[in-house]
C-alpha atoms as one frame of an Amber mdcrd trajectory, in Angstrom:
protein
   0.000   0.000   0.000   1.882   3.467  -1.002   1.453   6.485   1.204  -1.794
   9.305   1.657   0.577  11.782   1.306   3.751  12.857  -0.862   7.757  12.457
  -1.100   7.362  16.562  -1.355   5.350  16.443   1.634   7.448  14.285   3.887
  10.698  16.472   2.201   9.299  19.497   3.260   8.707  18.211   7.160  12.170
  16.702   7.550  14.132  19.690   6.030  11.643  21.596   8.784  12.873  19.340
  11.391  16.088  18.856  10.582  17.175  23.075  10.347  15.336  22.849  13.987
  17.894  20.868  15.361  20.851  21.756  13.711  20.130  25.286  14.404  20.948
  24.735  18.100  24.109  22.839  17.062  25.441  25.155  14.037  24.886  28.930
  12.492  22.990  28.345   9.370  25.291  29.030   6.113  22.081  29.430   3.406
  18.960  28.612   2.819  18.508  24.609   1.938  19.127  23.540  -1.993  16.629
  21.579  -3.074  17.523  20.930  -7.385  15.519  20.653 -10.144  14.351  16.867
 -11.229  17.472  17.546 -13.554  19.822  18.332 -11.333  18.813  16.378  -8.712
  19.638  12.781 -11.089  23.192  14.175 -11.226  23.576  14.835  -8.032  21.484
  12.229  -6.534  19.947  13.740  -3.229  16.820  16.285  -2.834  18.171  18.717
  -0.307  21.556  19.885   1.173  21.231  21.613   4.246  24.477  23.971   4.607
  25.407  24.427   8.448  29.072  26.324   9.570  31.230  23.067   9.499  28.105
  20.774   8.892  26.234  19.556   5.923  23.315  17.007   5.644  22.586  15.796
   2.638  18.750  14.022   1.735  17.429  11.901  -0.327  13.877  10.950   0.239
  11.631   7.788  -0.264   8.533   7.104   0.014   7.220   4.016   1.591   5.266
   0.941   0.796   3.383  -0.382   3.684   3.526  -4.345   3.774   0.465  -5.989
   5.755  -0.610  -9.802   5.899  -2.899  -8.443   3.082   0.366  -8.749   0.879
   1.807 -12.351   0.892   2.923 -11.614  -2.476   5.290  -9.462  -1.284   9.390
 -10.603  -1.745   9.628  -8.965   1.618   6.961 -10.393   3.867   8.087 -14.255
   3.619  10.908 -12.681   5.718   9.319 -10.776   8.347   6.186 -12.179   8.515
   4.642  -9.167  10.063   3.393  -5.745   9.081   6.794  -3.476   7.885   7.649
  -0.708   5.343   9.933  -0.809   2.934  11.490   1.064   0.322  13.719   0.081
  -2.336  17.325   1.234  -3.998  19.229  -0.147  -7.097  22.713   0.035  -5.997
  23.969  -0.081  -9.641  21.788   3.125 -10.213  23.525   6.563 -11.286  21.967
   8.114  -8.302  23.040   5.548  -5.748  26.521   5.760  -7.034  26.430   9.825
  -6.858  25.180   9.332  -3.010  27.951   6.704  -1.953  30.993   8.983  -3.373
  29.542  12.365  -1.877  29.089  10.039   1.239  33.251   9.081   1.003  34.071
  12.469   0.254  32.460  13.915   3.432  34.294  10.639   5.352  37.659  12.131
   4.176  36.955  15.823   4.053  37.410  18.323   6.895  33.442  19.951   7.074
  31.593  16.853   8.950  28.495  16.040   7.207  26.260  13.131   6.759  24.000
  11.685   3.250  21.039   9.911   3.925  17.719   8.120   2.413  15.447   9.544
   4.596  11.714   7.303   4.545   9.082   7.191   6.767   7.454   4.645   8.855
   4.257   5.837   9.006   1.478   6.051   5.851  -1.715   7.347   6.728  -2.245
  11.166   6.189  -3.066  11.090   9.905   0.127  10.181  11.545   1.873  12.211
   9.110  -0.154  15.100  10.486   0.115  14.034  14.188   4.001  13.924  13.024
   4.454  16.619  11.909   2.659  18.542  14.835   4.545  17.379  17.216   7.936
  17.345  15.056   8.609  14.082  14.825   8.735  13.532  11.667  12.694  12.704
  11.100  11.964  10.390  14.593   9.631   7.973  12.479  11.744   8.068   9.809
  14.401   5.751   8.638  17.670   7.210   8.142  20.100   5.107   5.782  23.846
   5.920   5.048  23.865   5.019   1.403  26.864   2.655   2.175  24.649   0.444
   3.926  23.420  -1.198   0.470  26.798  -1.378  -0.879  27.446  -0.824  -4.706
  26.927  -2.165  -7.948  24.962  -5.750  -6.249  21.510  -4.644  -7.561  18.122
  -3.857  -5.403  17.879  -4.041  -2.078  14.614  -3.522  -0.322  15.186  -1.919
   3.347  12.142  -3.006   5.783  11.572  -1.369   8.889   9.176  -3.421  10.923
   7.032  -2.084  13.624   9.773  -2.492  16.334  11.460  -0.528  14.248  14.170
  -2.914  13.715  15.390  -2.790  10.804  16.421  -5.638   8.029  18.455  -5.449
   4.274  16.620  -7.896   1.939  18.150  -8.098  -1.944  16.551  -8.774  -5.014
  17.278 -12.163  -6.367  18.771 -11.683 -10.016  21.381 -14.396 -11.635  25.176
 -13.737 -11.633
């Protein structure tokens, strides 16, 4: 089941969130970039929030909720319970552009951090009760890109309702 509400939606709260707290952390160096849909498949993430010595980058996903109502599913023979899941091709131009600005920050001297940034929530109405109370980045899985590797295909990341998280691949012959 995909989400009530939108990957621009969800963007907008976490960038909201996210300046919050690094506000009390760092002085702001600009307003956040968020590219065009051209721009943004070269340089693989949706916003870069610039911070005095910090920078997050973002790439968001949106969700599929997985219920017993999906036994079809490649993920649920695995976790057997309700979960969300999104899904990343690791031989992808984007992915590639994520994991190198992700080494570069690793070896340069401004800390920052790249992340998929999803949600584990999909109703309209615990996005809203989210995003009232700021919570939004809280109930959100946050994914170095070097956690699905490179150039091994899709991978399917499933957050169950522990929150516990779980790497599944997508078969494909070698």
């Amino acid at each position: 089941m995909d989400c009530d509400f939108s990957e621009f939606s969800n963007g907008y709260a976490a960038i909201r969130e996210a300046e919050a707290e690094l506000a009390q952390i760092y002085r702001s160096a600009g307003a956040p970039v968020l590219p065009s849909l051209l721009q943004e498949e070269h340089l693989g993430w949706d916003a870069k929030l610039k911070y005095v010595e910090y920078v997050l980058f973002l790439q968001f996903k949106r969700v599929e909720f997985v219920s017993r109502r999906h036994p079809a599913s490649p993920t649920w023979p695995y976790v057997g319970q309700q979960h969300y899941r999104f899904s990343i091709d690791t031989d992808g131009h984007q992915h590639a552009a994520l994991c190198a600005l992700e080494r570069n920050l690793a070896i340069g001297t401004d800390p920052g951090h790249v992340y998929y940034a999803a949600p584990t929530f999909h109703h309209q109405i615990d996005f809203d009760r989210s995003y009232g109370s700021g919570t939004v980045l809280q109930e959100s899985s946050l994914t170095p890109p070097s956690e699905f590797g490179e150039n091994d295909g899709v991978h399917h990341l499933v957050t169950d309702q522990a929150h516990q998280q779980l790497m599944l691949s997508e078969p494909r012959r070698l």
